[in-house]
PDB file of C-alpha atoms in Angstrom:
ATOM      1  CA  MET A   1      10.577 -14.900 -14.596  1.00  0.00           C
ATOM      2  CA  LEU A   2       7.453 -16.461 -16.085  1.00  0.00           C
ATOM      3  CA  HIS A   3       4.519 -16.841 -13.685  1.00  0.00           C
ATOM      4  CA  GLU A   4       1.730 -19.349 -13.899  1.00  0.00           C
ATOM      5  CA  ASN A   5      -1.430 -17.309 -14.360  1.00  0.00           C
ATOM      6  CA  PRO A   6      -3.392 -17.822 -12.274  1.00  0.00           C
ATOM      7  CA  THR A   7      -1.597 -19.696  -9.525  1.00  0.00           C
ATOM      8  CA  ILE A   8      -3.947 -22.175  -7.880  1.00  0.00           C
ATOM      9  CA  GLU A   9      -3.577 -23.523  -4.377  1.00  0.00           C
ATOM     10  CA  TRP A  10      -5.542 -25.063  -1.542  1.00  0.00           C
ATOM     11  CA  ILE A  11      -5.732 -22.798   1.491  1.00  0.00           C
ATOM     12  CA  GLU A  12      -7.579 -23.027   4.766  1.00  0.00           C
ATOM     13  CA  HIS A  13      -9.881 -20.130   5.573  1.00  0.00           C
ATOM     14  CA  ALA A  14     -12.185 -20.111   8.601  1.00  0.00           C
ATOM     15  CA  GLY A  15     -11.479 -23.805   9.106  1.00  0.00           C
ATOM     16  CA  ARG A  16     -12.483 -24.765   5.572  1.00  0.00           C
ATOM     17  CA  ASP A  17     -10.513 -25.885   2.549  1.00  0.00           C
ATOM     18  CA  CYS A  18     -10.781 -23.283  -0.210  1.00  0.00           C
ATOM     19  CA  LEU A  19      -9.407 -23.266  -3.722  1.00  0.00           C
ATOM     20  CA  LYS A  20      -7.596 -19.967  -4.206  1.00  0.00           C
ATOM     21  CA  PHE A  21      -6.747 -18.510  -7.616  1.00  0.00           C
ATOM     22  CA  THR A  22      -4.248 -15.634  -7.708  1.00  0.00           C
ATOM     23  CA  PHE A  23      -4.225 -13.745 -10.996  1.00  0.00           C
ATOM     24  CA  HIS A  24      -1.293 -11.764 -12.429  1.00  0.00           C
ATOM     25  CA  GLY A  25      -1.575  -9.344 -15.347  1.00  0.00           C
ATOM     26  CA  ALA A  26      -4.006 -10.135 -18.139  1.00  0.00           C
ATOM     27  CA  LEU A  27      -5.717 -13.530 -18.306  1.00  0.00           C
ATOM     28  CA  LYS A  28      -5.405 -14.965 -21.809  1.00  0.00           C
ATOM     29  CA  SER A  29      -7.456 -17.902 -23.060  1.00  0.00           C
ATOM     30  CA  GLN A  30      -4.437 -20.261 -23.109  1.00  0.00           C
ATOM     31  CA  ASN A  31      -3.799 -19.555 -19.419  1.00  0.00           C
ATOM     32  CA  ALA A  32      -7.505 -19.877 -18.633  1.00  0.00           C
ATOM     33  CA  ARG A  33      -7.681 -23.319 -20.263  1.00  0.00           C
ATOM     34  CA  GLY A  34      -4.676 -24.562 -18.267  1.00  0.00           C
ATOM     35  CA  ALA A  35      -6.131 -23.199 -15.024  1.00  0.00           C
ATOM     36  CA  ILE A  36      -9.526 -24.749 -15.760  1.00  0.00           C
ATOM     37  CA  GLU A  37      -7.920 -28.196 -16.123  1.00  0.00           C
ATOM     38  CA  LYS A  38      -6.182 -27.765 -12.749  1.00  0.00           C
ATOM     39  CA  TRP A  39      -9.445 -26.521 -11.236  1.00  0.00           C
ATOM     40  CA  LYS A  40     -11.334 -29.605 -12.463  1.00  0.00           C
ATOM     41  CA  THR A  41      -8.593 -31.927 -11.170  1.00  0.00           C
ATOM     42  CA  ALA A  42      -8.637 -30.221  -7.762  1.00  0.00           C
ATOM     43  CA  PHE A  43     -12.408 -30.654  -7.541  1.00  0.00           C
ATOM     44  CA  GLN A  44     -12.158 -34.333  -8.516  1.00  0.00           C
ATOM     45  CA  GLU A  45      -9.856 -34.850  -5.529  1.00  0.00           C
ATOM     46  CA  LYS A  46     -12.652 -33.617  -3.235  1.00  0.00           C
ATOM     47  CA  ASN A  47     -15.200 -36.220  -4.405  1.00  0.00           C
ATOM     48  CA  GLY A  48     -18.217 -33.949  -4.790  1.00  0.00           C
ATOM     49  CA  GLU A  49     -17.575 -31.853  -1.663  1.00  0.00           C
ATOM     50  CA  LYS A  50     -18.780 -28.245  -2.030  1.00  0.00           C
ATOM     51  CA  ILE A  51     -15.773 -25.940  -2.173  1.00  0.00           C
ATOM     52  CA  PRO A  52     -15.486 -22.176  -1.629  1.00  0.00           C
ATOM     53  CA  LEU A  53     -13.514 -20.416  -4.377  1.00  0.00           C
ATOM     54  CA  ILE A  54     -11.363 -17.347  -3.768  1.00  0.00           C
ATOM     55  CA  TRP A  55     -10.251 -15.316  -6.767  1.00  0.00           C
ATOM     56  CA  ASP A  56      -7.537 -12.837  -5.807  1.00  0.00           C
ATOM     57  CA  CYS A  57      -7.502 -10.313  -8.637  1.00  0.00           C
ATOM     58  CA  HIS A  58      -5.452  -7.547  -7.005  1.00  0.00           C
ATOM     59  CA  HIS A  59      -2.716  -7.970  -9.609  1.00  0.00           C
ATOM     60  CA  MET A  60      -5.011  -8.740 -12.541  1.00  0.00           C
ATOM     61  CA  THR A  61      -5.026  -6.103 -15.257  1.00  0.00           C
ATOM     62  CA  GLY A  62      -7.740  -7.599 -17.453  1.00  0.00           C
ATOM     63  CA  TYR A  63      -8.859 -10.599 -19.462  1.00  0.00           C
ATOM     64  CA  ASP A  64      -9.874 -11.436 -22.986  1.00  0.00           C
ATOM     65  CA  THR A  65     -13.458 -12.326 -23.885  1.00  0.00           C
ATOM     66  CA  ASP A  66     -12.620 -15.973 -24.618  1.00  0.00           C
ATOM     67  CA  SER A  67     -11.160 -16.359 -21.118  1.00  0.00           C
ATOM     68  CA  ARG A  68     -14.292 -14.965 -19.481  1.00  0.00           C
ATOM     69  CA  VAL A  69     -16.554 -17.213 -21.557  1.00  0.00           C
ATOM     70  CA  GLU A  70     -14.477 -20.326 -20.798  1.00  0.00           C
ATOM     71  CA  TRP A  71     -14.418 -19.370 -17.115  1.00  0.00           C
ATOM     72  CA  GLN A  72     -18.200 -18.898 -16.922  1.00  0.00           C
ATOM     73  CA  ASN A  73     -18.787 -22.188 -18.780  1.00  0.00           C
ATOM     74  CA  THR A  74     -16.609 -23.941 -16.206  1.00  0.00           C
ATOM     75  CA  ILE A  75     -18.597 -22.353 -13.381  1.00  0.00           C
ATOM     76  CA  LYS A  76     -21.772 -23.766 -14.940  1.00  0.00           C
ATOM     77  CA  ASP A  77     -20.157 -27.211 -15.364  1.00  0.00           C
ATOM     78  CA  LEU A  78     -18.885 -27.330 -11.766  1.00  0.00           C
ATOM     79  CA  LYS A  79     -21.768 -25.426 -10.145  1.00  0.00           C
ATOM     80  CA  LYS A  80     -22.913 -28.345  -7.981  1.00  0.00           C
ATOM     81  CA  GLN A  81     -19.513 -28.471  -6.332  1.00  0.00           C
ATOM     82  CA  ILE A  82     -19.032 -24.710  -5.838  1.00  0.00           C
ATOM     83  CA  ASP A  83     -20.004 -23.548  -2.355  1.00  0.00           C
ATOM     84  CA  SER A  84     -19.327 -19.847  -2.889  1.00  0.00           C
ATOM     85  CA  ILE A  85     -17.208 -17.525  -5.023  1.00  0.00           C
ATOM     86  CA  TRP A  86     -15.284 -14.648  -3.455  1.00  0.00           C
ATOM     87  CA  LEU A  87     -13.665 -12.064  -5.719  1.00  0.00           C
ATOM     88  CA  ILE A  88     -10.953  -9.874  -4.209  1.00  0.00           C
ATOM     89  CA  THR A  89     -10.505  -6.699  -6.240  1.00  0.00           C
ATOM     90  CA  ASP A  90     -10.851  -2.947  -6.308  1.00  0.00           C
ATOM     91  CA  SER A  91     -10.942  -2.828 -10.124  1.00  0.00           C
ATOM     92  CA  LYS A  92     -14.149  -1.674 -11.811  1.00  0.00           C
ATOM     93  CA  LEU A  93     -13.245  -3.690 -14.949  1.00  0.00           C
ATOM     94  CA  ILE A  94     -12.902  -6.925 -12.973  1.00  0.00           C
ATOM     95  CA  ARG A  95     -16.155  -6.205 -11.101  1.00  0.00           C
ATOM     96  CA  VAL A  96     -18.001  -5.746 -14.401  1.00  0.00           C
ATOM     97  CA  GLY A  97     -16.646  -9.100 -15.624  1.00  0.00           C
ATOM     98  CA  ALA A  98     -17.890 -10.730 -12.416  1.00  0.00           C
ATOM     99  CA  GLN A  99     -21.341  -9.188 -12.893  1.00  0.00           C
ATOM    100  CA  ILE A 100     -21.488 -10.588 -16.422  1.00  0.00           C
ATOM    101  CA  MET A 101     -20.504 -14.040 -15.160  1.00  0.00           C
ATOM    102  CA  THR A 102     -23.163 -13.821 -12.440  1.00  0.00           C
ATOM    103  CA  VAL A 103     -25.847 -13.189 -15.081  1.00  0.00           C
ATOM    104  CA  PHE A 104     -24.776 -16.134 -17.252  1.00  0.00           C
ATOM    105  CA  THR A 105     -23.994 -18.642 -14.485  1.00  0.00           C
ATOM    106  CA  HIS A 106     -26.662 -17.737 -11.913  1.00  0.00           C
ATOM    107  CA  MET A 107     -23.925 -17.927  -9.255  1.00  0.00           C
ATOM    108  CA  ASP A 108     -23.543 -15.111  -6.776  1.00  0.00           C
ATOM    109  CA  ILE A 109     -20.002 -13.735  -6.875  1.00  0.00           C
ATOM    110  CA  ARG A 110     -19.254 -11.823  -3.691  1.00  0.00           C
ATOM    111  CA  VAL A 111     -16.829  -8.945  -4.165  1.00  0.00           C
ATOM    112  CA  VAL A 112     -14.514  -7.838  -1.350  1.00  0.00           C
ATOM    113  CA  GLN A 113     -11.427  -5.634  -1.271  1.00  0.00           C
ATOM    114  CA  ASP A 114      -9.385  -7.810   1.087  1.00  0.00           C
ATOM    115  CA  GLU A 115      -9.231 -11.509   1.963  1.00  0.00           C
ATOM    116  CA  SER A 116      -9.975 -10.680   5.616  1.00  0.00           C
ATOM    117  CA  GLN A 117     -13.497  -9.627   4.524  1.00  0.00           C
ATOM    118  CA  ILE A 118     -14.388 -13.147   3.379  1.00  0.00           C
ATOM    119  CA  ARG A 119     -16.976 -14.733   5.647  1.00  0.00           C
ATOM    120  CA  LEU A 120     -17.441 -18.429   5.005  1.00  0.00           C
ATOM    121  CA  GLU A 121     -20.427 -20.229   6.403  1.00  0.00           C
ATOM    122  CA  HIS A 122     -19.464 -23.213   8.488  1.00  0.00           C
ATOM    123  CA  ARG A 123     -20.855 -26.357   6.925  1.00  0.00           C
ATOM    124  CA  THR A 124     -21.364 -29.622   8.732  1.00  0.00           C
ATOM    125  CA  ALA A 125     -21.519 -32.938   6.972  1.00  0.00           C
ATOM    126  CA  GLU A 126     -24.999 -34.345   6.587  1.00  0.00           C
ATOM    127  CA  LEU A 127     -25.409 -37.826   7.958  1.00  0.00           C
ATOM    128  CA  ASN A 128     -27.202 -40.395   5.842  1.00  0.00           C
ATOM    129  CA  VAL A 129     -29.405 -42.292   8.261  1.00  0.00           C
TER     130      VAL A 129
END
């Protein structure tokens, strides 16, 4: 059975809509490009709202360099709409990749071992008066 990699879905966490990516095996550039298009479409649906991202990498075995570069470029492109990035992993390899992306994107990627450790700040809409 062929899996979409990563699977992307809207979930609610701590009363907020989050975009969750669940990775399986190795992320190849072709899969990354397809996921990036879905990511951009999902963000367009939210009309500029800042969205928390959750990257579940428990079943990720690695990635190629092109995938990481495309991923970090997308983070830079969508930075204004990203509220926070949560990485779920216990893999040293995946953590190193996240550290590299943090350097190049200037986005803090928070690493946790379990989704229950994610602590989202509650945001209230600002009123334009």
